[in-house]
PDB file of C-alpha atoms in Angstrom:
ATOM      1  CA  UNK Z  52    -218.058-105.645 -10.086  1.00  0.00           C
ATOM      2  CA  UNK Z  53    -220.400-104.161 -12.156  1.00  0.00           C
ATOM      3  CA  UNK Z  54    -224.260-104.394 -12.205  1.00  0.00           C
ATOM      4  CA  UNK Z  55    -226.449-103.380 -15.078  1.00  0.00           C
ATOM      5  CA  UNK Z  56    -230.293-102.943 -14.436  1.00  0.00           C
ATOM      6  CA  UNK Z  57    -233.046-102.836 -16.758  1.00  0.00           C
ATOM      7  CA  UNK Z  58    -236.439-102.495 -14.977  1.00  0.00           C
ATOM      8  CA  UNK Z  59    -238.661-104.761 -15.383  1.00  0.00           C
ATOM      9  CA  UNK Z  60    -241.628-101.931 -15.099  1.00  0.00           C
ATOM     10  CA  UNK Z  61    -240.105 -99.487 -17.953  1.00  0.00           C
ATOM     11  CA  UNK Z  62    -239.987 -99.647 -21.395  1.00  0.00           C
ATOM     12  CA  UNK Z  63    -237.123-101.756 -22.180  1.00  0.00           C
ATOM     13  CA  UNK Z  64    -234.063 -99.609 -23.848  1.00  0.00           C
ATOM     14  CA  UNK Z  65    -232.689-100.618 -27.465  1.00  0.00           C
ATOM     15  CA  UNK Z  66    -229.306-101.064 -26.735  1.00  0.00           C
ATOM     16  CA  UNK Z  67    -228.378 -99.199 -22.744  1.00  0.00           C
ATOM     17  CA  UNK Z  68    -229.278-100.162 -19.110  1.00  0.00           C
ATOM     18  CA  UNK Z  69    -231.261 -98.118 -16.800  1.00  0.00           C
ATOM     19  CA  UNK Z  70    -228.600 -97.660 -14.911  1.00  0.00           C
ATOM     20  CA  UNK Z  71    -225.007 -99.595 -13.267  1.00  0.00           C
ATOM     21  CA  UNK Z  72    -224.288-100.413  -9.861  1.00  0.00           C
ATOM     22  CA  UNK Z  73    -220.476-100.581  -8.968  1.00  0.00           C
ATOM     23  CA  UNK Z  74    -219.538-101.891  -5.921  1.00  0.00           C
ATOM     24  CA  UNK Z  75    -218.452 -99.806  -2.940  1.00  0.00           C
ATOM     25  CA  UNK Z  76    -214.204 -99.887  -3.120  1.00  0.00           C
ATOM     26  CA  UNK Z  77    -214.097-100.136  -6.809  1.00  0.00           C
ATOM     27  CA  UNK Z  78    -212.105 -97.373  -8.910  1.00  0.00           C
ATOM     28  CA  UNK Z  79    -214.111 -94.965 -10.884  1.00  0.00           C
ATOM     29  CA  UNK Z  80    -213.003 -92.603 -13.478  1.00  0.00           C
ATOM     30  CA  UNK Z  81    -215.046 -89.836 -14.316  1.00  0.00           C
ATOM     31  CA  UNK Z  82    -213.572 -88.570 -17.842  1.00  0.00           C
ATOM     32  CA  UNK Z  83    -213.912 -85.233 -19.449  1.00  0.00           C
ATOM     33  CA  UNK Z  84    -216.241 -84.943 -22.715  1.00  0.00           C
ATOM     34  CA  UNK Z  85    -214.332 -86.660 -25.647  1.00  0.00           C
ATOM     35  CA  UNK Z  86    -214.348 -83.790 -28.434  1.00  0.00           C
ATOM     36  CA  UNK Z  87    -213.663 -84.468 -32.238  1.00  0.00           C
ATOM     37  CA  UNK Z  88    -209.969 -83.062 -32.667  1.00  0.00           C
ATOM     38  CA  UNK Z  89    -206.928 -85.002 -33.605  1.00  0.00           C
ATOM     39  CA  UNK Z  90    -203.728 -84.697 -32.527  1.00  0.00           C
ATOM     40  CA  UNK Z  91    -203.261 -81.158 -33.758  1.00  0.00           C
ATOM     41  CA  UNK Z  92    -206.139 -79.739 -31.953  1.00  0.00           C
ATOM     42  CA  UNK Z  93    -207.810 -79.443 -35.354  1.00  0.00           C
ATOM     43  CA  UNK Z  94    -212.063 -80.454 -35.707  1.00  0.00           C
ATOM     44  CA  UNK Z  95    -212.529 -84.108 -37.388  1.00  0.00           C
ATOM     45  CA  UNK Z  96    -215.249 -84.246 -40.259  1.00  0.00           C
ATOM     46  CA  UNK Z  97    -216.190 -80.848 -40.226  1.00  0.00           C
ATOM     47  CA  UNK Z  98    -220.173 -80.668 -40.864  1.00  0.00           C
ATOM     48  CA  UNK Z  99    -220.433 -84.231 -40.620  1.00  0.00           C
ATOM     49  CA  UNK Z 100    -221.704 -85.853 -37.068  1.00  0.00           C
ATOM     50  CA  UNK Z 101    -221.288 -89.028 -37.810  1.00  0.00           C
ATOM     51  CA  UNK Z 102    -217.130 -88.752 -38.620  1.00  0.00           C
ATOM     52  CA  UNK Z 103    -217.392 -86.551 -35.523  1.00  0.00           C
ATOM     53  CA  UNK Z 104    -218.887 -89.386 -33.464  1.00  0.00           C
ATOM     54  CA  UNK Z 105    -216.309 -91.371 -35.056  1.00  0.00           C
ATOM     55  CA  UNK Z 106    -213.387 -89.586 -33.815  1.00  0.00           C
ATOM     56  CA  UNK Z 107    -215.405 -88.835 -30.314  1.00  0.00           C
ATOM     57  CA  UNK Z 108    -214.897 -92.648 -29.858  1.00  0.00           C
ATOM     58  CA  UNK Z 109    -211.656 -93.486 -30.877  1.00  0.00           C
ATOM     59  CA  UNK Z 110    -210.760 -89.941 -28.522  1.00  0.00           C
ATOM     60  CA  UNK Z 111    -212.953 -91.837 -25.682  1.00  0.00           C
ATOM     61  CA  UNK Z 112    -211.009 -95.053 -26.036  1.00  0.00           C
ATOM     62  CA  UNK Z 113    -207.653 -93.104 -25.082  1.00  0.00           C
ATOM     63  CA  UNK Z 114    -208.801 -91.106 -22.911  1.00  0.00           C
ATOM     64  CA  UNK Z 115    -209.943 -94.751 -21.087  1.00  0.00           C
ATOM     65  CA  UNK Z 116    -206.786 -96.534 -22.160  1.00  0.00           C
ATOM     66  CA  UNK Z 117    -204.918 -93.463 -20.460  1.00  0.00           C
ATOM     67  CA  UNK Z 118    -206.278 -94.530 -16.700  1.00  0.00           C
ATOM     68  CA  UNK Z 119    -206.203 -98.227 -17.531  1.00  0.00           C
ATOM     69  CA  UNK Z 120    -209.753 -98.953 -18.332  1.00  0.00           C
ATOM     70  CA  UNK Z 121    -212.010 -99.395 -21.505  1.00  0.00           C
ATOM     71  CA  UNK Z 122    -215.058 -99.347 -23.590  1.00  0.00           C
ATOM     72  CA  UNK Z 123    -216.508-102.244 -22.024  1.00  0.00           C
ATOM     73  CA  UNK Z 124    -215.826-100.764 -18.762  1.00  0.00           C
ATOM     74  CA  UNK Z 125    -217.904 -97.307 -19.343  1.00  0.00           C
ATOM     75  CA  UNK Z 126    -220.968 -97.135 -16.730  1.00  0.00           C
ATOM     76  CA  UNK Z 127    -222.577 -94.234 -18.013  1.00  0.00           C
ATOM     77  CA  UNK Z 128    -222.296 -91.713 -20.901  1.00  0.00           C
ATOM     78  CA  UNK Z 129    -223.917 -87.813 -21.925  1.00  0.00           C
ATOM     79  CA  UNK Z 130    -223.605 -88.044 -25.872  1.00  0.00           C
ATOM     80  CA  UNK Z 131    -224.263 -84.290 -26.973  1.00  0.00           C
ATOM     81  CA  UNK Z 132    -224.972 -83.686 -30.711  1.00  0.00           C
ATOM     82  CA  UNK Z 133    -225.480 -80.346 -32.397  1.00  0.00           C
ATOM     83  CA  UNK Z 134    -228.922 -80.707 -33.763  1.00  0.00           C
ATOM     84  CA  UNK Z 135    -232.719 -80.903 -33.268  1.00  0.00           C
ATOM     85  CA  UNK Z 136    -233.444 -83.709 -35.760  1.00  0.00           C
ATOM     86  CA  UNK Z 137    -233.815 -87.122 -34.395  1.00  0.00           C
ATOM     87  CA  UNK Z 138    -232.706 -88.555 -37.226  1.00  0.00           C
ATOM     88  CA  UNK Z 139    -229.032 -86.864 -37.108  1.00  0.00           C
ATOM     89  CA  UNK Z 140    -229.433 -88.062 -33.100  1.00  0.00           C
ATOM     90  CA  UNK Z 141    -230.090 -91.405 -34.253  1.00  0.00           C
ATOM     91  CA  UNK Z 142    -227.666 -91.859 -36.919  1.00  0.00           C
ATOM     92  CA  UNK Z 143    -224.615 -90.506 -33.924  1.00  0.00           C
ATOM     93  CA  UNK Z 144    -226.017 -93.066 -31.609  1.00  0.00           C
ATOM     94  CA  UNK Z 145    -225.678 -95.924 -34.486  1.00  0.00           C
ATOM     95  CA  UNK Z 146    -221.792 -94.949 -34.069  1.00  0.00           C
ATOM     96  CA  UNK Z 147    -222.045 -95.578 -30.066  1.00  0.00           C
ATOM     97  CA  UNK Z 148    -224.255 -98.641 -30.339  1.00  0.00           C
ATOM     98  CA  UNK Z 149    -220.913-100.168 -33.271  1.00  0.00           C
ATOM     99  CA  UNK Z 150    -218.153 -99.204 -30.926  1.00  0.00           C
ATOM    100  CA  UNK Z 151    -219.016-101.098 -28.205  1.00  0.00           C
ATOM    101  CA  UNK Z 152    -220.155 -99.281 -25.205  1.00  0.00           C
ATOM    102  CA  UNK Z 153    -223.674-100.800 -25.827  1.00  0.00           C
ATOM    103  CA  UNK Z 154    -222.012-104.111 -25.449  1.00  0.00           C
ATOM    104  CA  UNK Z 155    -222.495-103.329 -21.398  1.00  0.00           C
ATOM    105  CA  UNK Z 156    -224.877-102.033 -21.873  1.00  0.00           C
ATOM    106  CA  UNK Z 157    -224.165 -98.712 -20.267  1.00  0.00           C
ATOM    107  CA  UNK Z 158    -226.796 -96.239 -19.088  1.00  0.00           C
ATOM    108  CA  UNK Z 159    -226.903 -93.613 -21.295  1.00  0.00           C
ATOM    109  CA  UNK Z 160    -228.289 -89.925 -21.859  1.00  0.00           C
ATOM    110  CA  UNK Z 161    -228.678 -88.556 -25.689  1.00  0.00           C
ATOM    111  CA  UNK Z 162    -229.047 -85.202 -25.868  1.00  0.00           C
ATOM    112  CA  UNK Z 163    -229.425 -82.530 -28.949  1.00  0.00           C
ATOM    113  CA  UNK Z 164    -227.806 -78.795 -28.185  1.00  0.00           C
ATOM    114  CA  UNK Z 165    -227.862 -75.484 -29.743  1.00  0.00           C
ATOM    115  CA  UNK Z 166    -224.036 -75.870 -29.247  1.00  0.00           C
ATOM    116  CA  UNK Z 167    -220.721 -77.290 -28.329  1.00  0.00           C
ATOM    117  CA  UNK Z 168    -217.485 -75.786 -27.058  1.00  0.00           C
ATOM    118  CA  UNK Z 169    -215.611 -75.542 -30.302  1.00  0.00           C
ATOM    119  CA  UNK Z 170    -216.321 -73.824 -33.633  1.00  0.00           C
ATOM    120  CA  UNK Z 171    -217.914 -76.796 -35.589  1.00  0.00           C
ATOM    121  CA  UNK Z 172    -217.755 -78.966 -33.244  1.00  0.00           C
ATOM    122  CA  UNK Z 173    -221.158 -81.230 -33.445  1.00  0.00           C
ATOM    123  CA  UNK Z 174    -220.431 -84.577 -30.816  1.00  0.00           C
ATOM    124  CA  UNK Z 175    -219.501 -85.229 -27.514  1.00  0.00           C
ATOM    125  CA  UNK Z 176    -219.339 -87.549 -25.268  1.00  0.00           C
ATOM    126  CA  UNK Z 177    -218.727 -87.730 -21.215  1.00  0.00           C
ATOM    127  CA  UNK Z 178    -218.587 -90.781 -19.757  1.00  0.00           C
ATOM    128  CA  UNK Z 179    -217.971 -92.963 -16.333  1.00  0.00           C
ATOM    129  CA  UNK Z 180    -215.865 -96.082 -16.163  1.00  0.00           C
ATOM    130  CA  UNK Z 181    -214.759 -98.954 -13.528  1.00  0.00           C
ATOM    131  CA  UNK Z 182    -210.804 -99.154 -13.362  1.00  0.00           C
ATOM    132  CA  UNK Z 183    -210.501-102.596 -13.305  1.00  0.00           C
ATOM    133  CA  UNK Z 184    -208.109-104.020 -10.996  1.00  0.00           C
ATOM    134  CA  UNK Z 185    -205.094-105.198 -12.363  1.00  0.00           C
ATOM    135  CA  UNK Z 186    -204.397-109.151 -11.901  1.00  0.00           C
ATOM    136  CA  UNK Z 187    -200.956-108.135 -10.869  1.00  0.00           C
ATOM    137  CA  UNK Z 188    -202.525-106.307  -7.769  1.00  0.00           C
ATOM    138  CA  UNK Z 189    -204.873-108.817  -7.019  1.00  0.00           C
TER     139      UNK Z 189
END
């Protein structure tokens, strides 16, 4: 069902694919950017990306749980972090690379920004997932 290319001719990525095929037929979600509030609407580890990146996931696996799919089921992700230092970059992406999506791997994009959409808000993450069929619809 899913497809995950690393070219041969590139330089091989750490821990994402070039990019996923899906097959024609097969149920895509395409899921809003997973932000760092809780329940209450209120920002997770404020000043601190990598609690931010924390929360981002576990807000990423609901939002995939929510439409029946999951982290090893992401295709593609846009991780946005608040900062121009490769090293806070780096140490966001350590959080993706331990939750999982790089078990795919997924193709990925990490990008720093002048800013996100809430006050203090320092990670985000969009990202594209297979629905898997369900066995009971097979």
């Amino acid at each position: 069902m899913i497809r995950r290319v690393t070219v041969p001719g590139l330089f091989p990525p750490p821990t994402y694919a070039h990019a996923s095929v899906v097959e024609a037929g097969t149920r895509l979600a395409f899921l809003a950017g997973a932000v760092p509030l809780d329940e209450k609407g209120e920002i997770v580890g404020p000043g601190d990306p990598v609690r931010q990146a924390e929360q981002v996931i576990a807000n990423l696996r609901e939002q995939l749980g929510a439409v029946g799919s999951d982290l090893a089921h992401v295709v593609a992700t846009d991780v946005y972090v608040v900062s121009g230092e490769p090293s806070v970059l780096s140490a966001v992406w350590e959080v993706v690379e331990a939750s999982g999506l790089s078990a795919g791997p997924h193709s990925s994009t990490l990008l720093g920004v002048a800013c996100l959409g809430y006050t203090g808000q320092l990670v985000e993450i969009t990202a594209t997932a297979v629905v898997p069929e369900r066995e009971e619809h097979r």
